[in-house]
Amino acid sequence: MGGRAGFFEVEILDWETKKQLCFLDKVEPNATIREIRLMFHKLYPRWYPARQSIKLDPKGKSLRDEEILQHLPVGTTATLYFKDLGPQIGWTTVFLIEYTGPLFIYFLFYFRMTFVYGLDERFTSSPHPVVNLACICHSFHYIKRLIETVFVHRFSRGTMPLRKIVKNCFYYWGFAAWLAYYINHPLYTPPSYGKKQINFAVIMFLLCEAGNFSIHVALSDLRRNGSKTRKIPYPTKNPFTWLFFFVSCPNYTYEVGTWISFTIMTQCVPVGLFTLLCFIQMTIWAKDKHCTYLREFKDYPSHRTPIIPFLL
């Protein structure tokens, strides 16, 4: 039965009920999981490939698209399990939605719309130049992110569950409104050390933004030919990438540095709290990616730490 003419037979079961959903006969041994997803999609059009999680074990990890059937620990009659991931949305669309929101929400407060602070003439403009500078920097940050989303980023995973976009937008959009409300408030007070503090913060901000962009370009270059194979990132001739000598995720290091500089520039408590949350979240992501590098590459540089050189 199972090895006729060198072919495989693939049985796909529901991961919860164990009910057979389909039986694929005469599957080529070198067929990839992506090809099996497409075969399954022909039988069940509502479950397009991005919605499918195909596993060897009901509680195990999803198989990657590029994995080959004959290289999996299965016999010539393979049993795979299907899980519906729900409606999906492309990562490019996700980022465009997440980053466009803060850009325009901030302007509502910067231009002091009457429904935000009131109608008093005192509330229509700010006497502090740092408020204008903060708006420029905040806008620059999110415009840069939008440009990177369209022209730089290459995503290893094409989609994310649609339900998560609400949570992500609440985070980015909500914090943008909170920060903007206080920075542009008529009673806002400028930084304690005046121009020296602001100038230092602006220089730090621009350096971190340049560093973050440089890392994103370097990571994108690893997948220039469209490959989804993970590679070890190394420093290039660009000095901003030399942070790869010390950490696995310098893009997160620079991102945190950007928000620290914005906190120094505005001397605003909500910005500081947002920066702290960013640091916690990015540390979690960096540790996870660092562990993945260590697990996948035996020759991975042992002196690297996830996000802060020599410490964390």
GROMACS .gro file of C-alpha atoms in nm:
model
  312
    1MET     CA    1   0.000   0.000   0.000
    2GLY     CA    2   0.228   0.279   0.133
    3GLY     CA    3   0.532   0.275  -0.102
    4ARG     CA    4   0.382   0.210  -0.442
    5ALA     CA    5   0.615   0.338  -0.714
    6GLY     CA    6   0.812   0.530  -0.453
    7PHE     CA    7   0.521   0.757  -0.364
    8PHE     CA    8   0.402   0.860  -0.019
    9GLU     CA    9   0.048   0.860   0.114
   10VAL     CA   10  -0.046   1.149   0.340
   11GLU     CA   11  -0.335   1.139   0.586
   12ILE     CA   12  -0.439   1.474   0.735
   13LEU     CA   13  -0.641   1.469   1.057
   14ASP     CA   14  -0.807   1.744   1.260
   15TRP     CA   15  -0.571   1.823   1.549
   16GLU     CA   16  -0.853   1.822   1.808
   17THR     CA   17  -1.106   1.560   1.698
   18LYS     CA   18  -0.856   1.337   1.512
   19LYS     CA   19  -1.115   1.308   1.237
   20GLN     CA   20  -0.968   1.242   0.894
   21LEU     CA   21  -1.000   1.549   0.673
   22CYS     CA   22  -0.833   1.412   0.363
   23PHE     CA   23  -0.614   1.136   0.226
   24LEU     CA   24  -0.356   1.233  -0.036
   25ASP     CA   25  -0.239   0.945  -0.254
   26LYS     CA   26   0.074   0.933  -0.469
   27VAL     CA   27   0.254   1.227  -0.307
   28GLU     CA   28   0.609   1.278  -0.434
   29PRO     CA   29   0.876   1.200  -0.167
   30ASN     CA   30   1.041   1.538  -0.229
   31ALA     CA   31   0.714   1.728  -0.183
   32THR     CA   32   0.742   2.023   0.056
   33ILE     CA   33   0.498   2.112   0.331
   34ARG     CA   34   0.402   2.415   0.123
   35GLU     CA   35   0.299   2.185  -0.163
   36ILE     CA   36   0.097   1.972   0.077
   37ARG     CA   37  -0.076   2.288   0.206
   38LEU     CA   38  -0.171   2.374  -0.153
   39MET     CA   39  -0.310   2.023  -0.209
   40PHE     CA   40  -0.515   2.056   0.109
   41HIS     CA   41  -0.633   2.401   0.000
   42LYS     CA   42  -0.773   2.257  -0.325
   43LEU     CA   43  -0.990   2.023  -0.118
   44TYR     CA   44  -1.086   2.290   0.138
   45PRO     CA   45  -1.078   2.632  -0.037
   46ARG     CA   46  -1.177   2.822   0.280
   47TRP     CA   47  -0.852   2.715   0.447
   48TYR     CA   48  -0.595   2.899   0.237
   49PRO     CA   49  -0.227   2.806   0.308
   50ALA     CA   50  -0.164   3.095   0.550
   51ARG     CA   51  -0.452   2.972   0.771
   52GLN     CA   52  -0.309   2.622   0.794
   53SER     CA   53  -0.090   2.489   1.071
   54ILE     CA   54   0.039   2.146   0.968
   55LYS     CA   55   0.202   1.941   1.244
   56LEU     CA   56   0.352   1.598   1.305
   57ASP     CA   57   0.200   1.594   1.652
   58PRO     CA   58  -0.129   1.758   1.758
   59LYS     CA   59   0.048   1.952   2.034
   60GLY     CA   60   0.376   2.002   1.848
   61LYS     CA   61   0.515   2.292   1.646
   62SER     CA   62   0.397   2.380   1.299
   63LEU     CA   63   0.606   2.242   1.016
   64ARG     CA   64   0.786   2.500   0.801
   65ASP     CA   65   0.692   2.545   0.436
   66GLU     CA   66   1.033   2.438   0.312
   67GLU     CA   67   1.048   2.106   0.503
   68ILE     CA   68   1.050   1.802   0.274
   69LEU     CA   69   0.819   1.505   0.331
   70GLN     CA   70   1.080   1.229   0.296
   71HIS     CA   71   1.309   1.403   0.547
   72LEU     CA   72   1.043   1.399   0.818
   73PRO     CA   73   1.031   1.117   1.077
   74VAL     CA   74   0.736   0.945   0.906
   75GLY     CA   75   0.680   0.625   0.712
   76THR     CA   76   0.561   0.609   0.354
   77THR     CA   77   0.211   0.659   0.494
   78ALA     CA   78   0.242   0.985   0.683
   79THR     CA   79  -0.008   1.116   0.935
   80LEU     CA   80  -0.019   1.494   0.971
   81TYR     CA   81  -0.243   1.714   1.184
   82PHE     CA   82  -0.422   2.029   1.072
   83LYS     CA   83  -0.511   2.331   1.287
   84ASP     CA   84  -0.707   2.631   1.159
   85LEU     CA   85  -0.517   2.949   1.252
   86GLY     CA   86  -0.815   3.169   1.171
   87PRO     CA   87  -0.829   3.465   0.930
   88GLN     CA   88  -0.483   3.604   0.854
   89ILE     CA   89  -0.346   3.944   0.757
   90GLY     CA   90  -0.016   4.016   0.582
   91TRP     CA   91   0.268   4.160   0.791
   92THR     CA   92   0.317   4.453   0.555
   93THR     CA   93  -0.047   4.552   0.603
   94VAL     CA   94  -0.015   4.500   0.979
   95PHE     CA   95   0.281   4.736   1.009
   96LEU     CA   96   0.127   4.998   0.781
   97ILE     CA   97  -0.185   5.006   1.001
   98GLU     CA   98   0.009   5.002   1.328
   99TYR     CA   99   0.247   5.282   1.229
  100THR     CA  100   0.012   5.510   1.036
  101GLY     CA  101  -0.214   5.546   1.340
  102PRO     CA  102   0.042   5.702   1.579
  103LEU     CA  103   0.160   5.939   1.307
  104PHE     CA  104  -0.181   6.102   1.263
  105ILE     CA  105  -0.303   6.062   1.621
  106TYR     CA  106  -0.005   6.266   1.743
  107PHE     CA  107  -0.101   6.552   1.511
  108LEU     CA  108  -0.446   6.576   1.672
  109PHE     CA  109  -0.276   6.682   1.994
  110TYR     CA  110   0.009   6.877   1.838
  111PHE     CA  111  -0.232   7.104   1.651
  112ARG     CA  112  -0.439   7.129   1.969
  113MET     CA  113  -0.774   7.047   1.823
  114THR     CA  114  -1.046   7.229   2.016
  115PHE     CA  115  -1.209   6.907   2.136
  116VAL     CA  116  -0.885   6.800   2.309
  117TYR     CA  117  -0.771   7.092   2.525
  118GLY     CA  118  -1.054   7.344   2.500
  119LEU     CA  119  -1.122   7.671   2.321
  120ASP     CA  120  -0.905   7.911   2.524
  121GLU     CA  121  -0.660   8.111   2.307
  122ARG     CA  122  -0.379   8.011   2.540
  123PHE     CA  123  -0.431   7.653   2.432
  124THR     CA  124  -0.378   7.701   2.058
  125SER     CA  125   0.003   7.709   2.050
  126SER     CA  126   0.301   7.622   2.268
  127PRO     CA  127   0.571   7.865   2.380
  128HIS     CA  128   0.826   7.581   2.404
  129PRO     CA  129   1.034   7.497   2.092
  130VAL     CA  130   1.095   7.145   2.227
  131VAL     CA  131   0.727   7.066   2.162
  132ASN     CA  132   0.781   7.132   1.790
  133LEU     CA  133   1.103   6.932   1.796
  134ALA     CA  134   0.929   6.638   1.967
  135CYS     CA  135   0.661   6.635   1.697
  136ILE     CA  136   0.928   6.632   1.425
  137CYS     CA  137   1.115   6.345   1.591
  138HIS     CA  138   0.801   6.142   1.659
  139SER     CA  139   0.683   6.189   1.299
  140PHE     CA  140   1.028   6.105   1.163
  141HIS     CA  141   1.034   5.782   1.365
  142TYR     CA  142   0.705   5.652   1.229
  143ILE     CA  143   0.763   5.773   0.872
  144LYS     CA  144   1.092   5.583   0.883
  145ARG     CA  145   0.908   5.274   1.003
  146LEU     CA  146   0.657   5.301   0.719
  147ILE     CA  147   0.936   5.339   0.462
  148GLU     CA  148   1.115   5.034   0.607
  149THR     CA  149   0.793   4.833   0.594
  150VAL     CA  150   0.748   4.900   0.223
  151PHE     CA  151   1.108   4.898   0.099
  152VAL     CA  152   1.332   4.720   0.351
  153HIS     CA  153   1.169   4.448   0.561
  154ARG     CA  154   1.155   4.089   0.438
  155PHE     CA  155   0.927   3.874   0.652
  156SER     CA  156   1.005   3.510   0.731
  157ARG     CA  157   0.636   3.461   0.805
  158GLY     CA  158   0.388   3.611   0.563
  159THR     CA  159   0.092   3.666   0.793
  160MET     CA  160  -0.038   3.702   1.149
  161PRO     CA  161  -0.383   3.625   1.293
  162LEU     CA  162  -0.628   3.904   1.213
  163ARG     CA  163  -0.754   3.912   1.575
  164LYS     CA  164  -0.413   4.032   1.697
  165ILE     CA  165  -0.426   4.354   1.496
  166VAL     CA  166  -0.678   4.502   1.744
  167LYS     CA  167  -0.443   4.441   2.039
  168ASN     CA  168  -0.141   4.574   1.851
  169CYS     CA  169  -0.322   4.889   1.737
  170PHE     CA  170  -0.453   4.951   2.089
  171TYR     CA  171  -0.092   4.940   2.211
  172TYR     CA  172   0.064   5.166   1.946
  173TRP     CA  173  -0.228   5.402   1.893
  174GLY     CA  174  -0.318   5.425   2.261
  175PHE     CA  175   0.033   5.509   2.374
  176ALA     CA  176   0.073   5.762   2.091
  177ALA     CA  177  -0.236   5.945   2.219
  178TRP     CA  178  -0.118   5.928   2.580
  179LEU     CA  179   0.230   6.062   2.501
  180ALA     CA  180   0.099   6.332   2.269
  181TYR     CA  181  -0.159   6.452   2.521
  182TYR     CA  182   0.103   6.537   2.781
  183ILE     CA  183   0.383   6.658   2.552
  184ASN     CA  184   0.148   6.901   2.375
  185HIS     CA  185  -0.050   6.997   2.684
  186PRO     CA  186  -0.073   7.375   2.749
  187LEU     CA  187   0.073   7.320   3.097
  188TYR     CA  188   0.369   7.114   2.971
  189THR     CA  189   0.703   7.223   3.119
  190PRO     CA  190   1.025   7.187   2.915
  191PRO     CA  191   1.331   6.981   3.025
  192SER     CA  192   1.512   7.091   3.342
  193TYR     CA  193   1.851   7.144   3.175
  194GLY     CA  194   1.719   7.330   2.874
  195LYS     CA  195   1.900   7.330   2.539
  196LYS     CA  196   2.192   7.115   2.658
  197GLN     CA  197   1.956   6.833   2.753
  198ILE     CA  198   1.752   6.871   2.436
  199ASN     CA  199   2.056   6.886   2.204
  200PHE     CA  200   2.210   6.579   2.366
  201ALA     CA  201   1.881   6.391   2.326
  202VAL     CA  202   1.845   6.492   1.959
  203ILE     CA  203   2.195   6.370   1.875
  204MET     CA  204   2.130   6.042   2.057
  205PHE     CA  205   1.794   6.009   1.882
  206LEU     CA  206   1.940   6.055   1.532
  207LEU     CA  207   2.228   5.813   1.598
  208CYS     CA  208   1.990   5.545   1.725
  209GLU     CA  209   1.755   5.593   1.431
  210ALA     CA  210   2.048   5.562   1.190
  211GLY     CA  211   2.166   5.251   1.374
  212ASN     CA  212   1.821   5.092   1.371
  213PHE     CA  213   1.784   5.156   0.997
  214SER     CA  214   2.132   5.017   0.927
  215ILE     CA  215   2.053   4.694   1.113
  216HIS     CA  216   1.725   4.650   0.929
  217VAL     CA  217   1.905   4.691   0.595
  218ALA     CA  218   2.172   4.440   0.701
  219LEU     CA  219   1.907   4.186   0.805
  220SER     CA  220   1.717   4.243   0.481
  221ASP     CA  221   2.034   4.180   0.278
  222LEU     CA  222   2.056   3.830   0.430
  223ARG     CA  223   1.738   3.746   0.241
  224ARG     CA  224   1.798   3.949  -0.073
  225ASN     CA  225   1.726   3.653  -0.304
  226GLY     CA  226   1.392   3.581  -0.134
  227SER     CA  227   1.527   3.297   0.077
  228LYS     CA  228   1.356   3.225   0.408
  229THR     CA  229   1.656   3.035   0.541
  230ARG     CA  230   1.784   3.182   0.865
  231LYS     CA  231   2.147   3.299   0.859
  232ILE     CA  232   2.382   3.437   1.121
  233PRO     CA  233   2.397   3.818   1.090
  234TYR     CA  234   2.746   3.966   1.103
  235PRO     CA  235   2.881   4.324   1.111
  236THR     CA  236   2.935   4.494   0.774
  237LYS     CA  237   3.150   4.793   0.675
  238ASN     CA  238   2.877   5.017   0.816
  239PRO     CA  239   2.994   5.116   1.170
  240PHE     CA  240   2.636   5.107   1.299
  241THR     CA  241   2.628   4.732   1.236
  242TRP     CA  242   2.933   4.672   1.454
  243LEU     CA  243   2.697   4.626   1.746
  244PHE     CA  244   2.651   4.275   1.600
  245PHE     CA  245   2.990   4.199   1.758
  246PHE     CA  246   2.820   4.216   2.098
  247VAL     CA  247   2.447   4.150   2.069
  248SER     CA  248   2.213   3.930   1.866
  249CYS     CA  249   1.943   4.194   1.814
  250PRO     CA  250   2.102   4.539   1.781
  251ASN     CA  251   1.789   4.665   1.605
  252TYR     CA  252   1.611   4.635   1.941
  253THR     CA  253   1.906   4.795   2.119
  254TYR     CA  254   1.887   5.098   1.890
  255GLU     CA  255   1.506   5.107   1.915
  256VAL     CA  256   1.521   5.125   2.294
  257GLY     CA  257   1.793   5.391   2.263
  258THR     CA  258   1.561   5.594   2.040
  259TRP     CA  259   1.288   5.598   2.303
  260ILE     CA  260   1.532   5.669   2.586
  261SER     CA  261   1.650   5.974   2.392
  262PHE     CA  262   1.290   6.081   2.331
  263THR     CA  263   1.228   6.049   2.706
  264ILE     CA  264   1.531   6.270   2.781
  265MET     CA  265   1.422   6.519   2.517
  266THR     CA  266   1.066   6.560   2.646
  267GLN     CA  267   1.126   6.479   3.016
  268CYS     CA  268   0.775   6.335   3.020
  269VAL     CA  269   0.669   6.053   3.255
  270PRO     CA  270   0.433   5.876   3.007
  271VAL     CA  271   0.718   5.862   2.752
  272GLY     CA  272   0.940   5.704   3.017
  273LEU     CA  273   0.677   5.441   3.099
  274PHE     CA  274   0.631   5.363   2.731
  275THR     CA  275   1.009   5.329   2.696
  276LEU     CA  276   1.017   5.087   2.990
  277LEU     CA  277   0.744   4.871   2.835
  278CYS     CA  278   0.926   4.878   2.500
  279PHE     CA  279   1.244   4.762   2.671
  280ILE     CA  280   1.067   4.476   2.849
  281GLN     CA  281   0.892   4.357   2.533
  282MET     CA  282   1.202   4.387   2.313
  283THR     CA  283   1.412   4.204   2.572
  284ILE     CA  284   1.165   3.914   2.553
  285TRP     CA  285   1.182   3.915   2.172
  286ALA     CA  286   1.563   3.944   2.175
  287LYS     CA  287   1.606   3.656   2.420
  288ASP     CA  288   1.377   3.437   2.210
  289LYS     CA  289   1.567   3.517   1.889
  290HIS     CA  290   1.902   3.472   2.066
  291CYS     CA  291   1.797   3.125   2.185
  292THR     CA  292   1.684   3.038   1.833
  293TYR     CA  293   2.025   3.138   1.693
  294LEU     CA  294   2.203   2.927   1.957
  295ARG     CA  295   1.978   2.630   1.886
  296GLU     CA  296   2.011   2.646   1.507
  297PHE     CA  297   2.379   2.737   1.470
  298LYS     CA  298   2.651   2.543   1.649
  299ASP     CA  299   2.909   2.804   1.544
  300TYR     CA  300   2.705   3.101   1.672
  301PRO     CA  301   2.930   3.361   1.842
  302SER     CA  302   2.925   3.268   2.211
  303HIS     CA  303   3.016   3.616   2.339
  304ARG     CA  304   2.697   3.778   2.208
  305THR     CA  305   2.417   3.867   2.447
  306PRO     CA  306   2.054   3.926   2.337
  307ILE     CA  307   2.013   4.306   2.362
  308ILE     CA  308   2.258   4.480   2.600
  309PRO     CA  309   2.632   4.417   2.545
  310PHE     CA  310   2.787   4.197   2.816
  311LEU     CA  311   2.480   4.222   3.042
  312LEU     CA  312   2.150   4.104   2.895
   0.00000   0.00000   0.00000
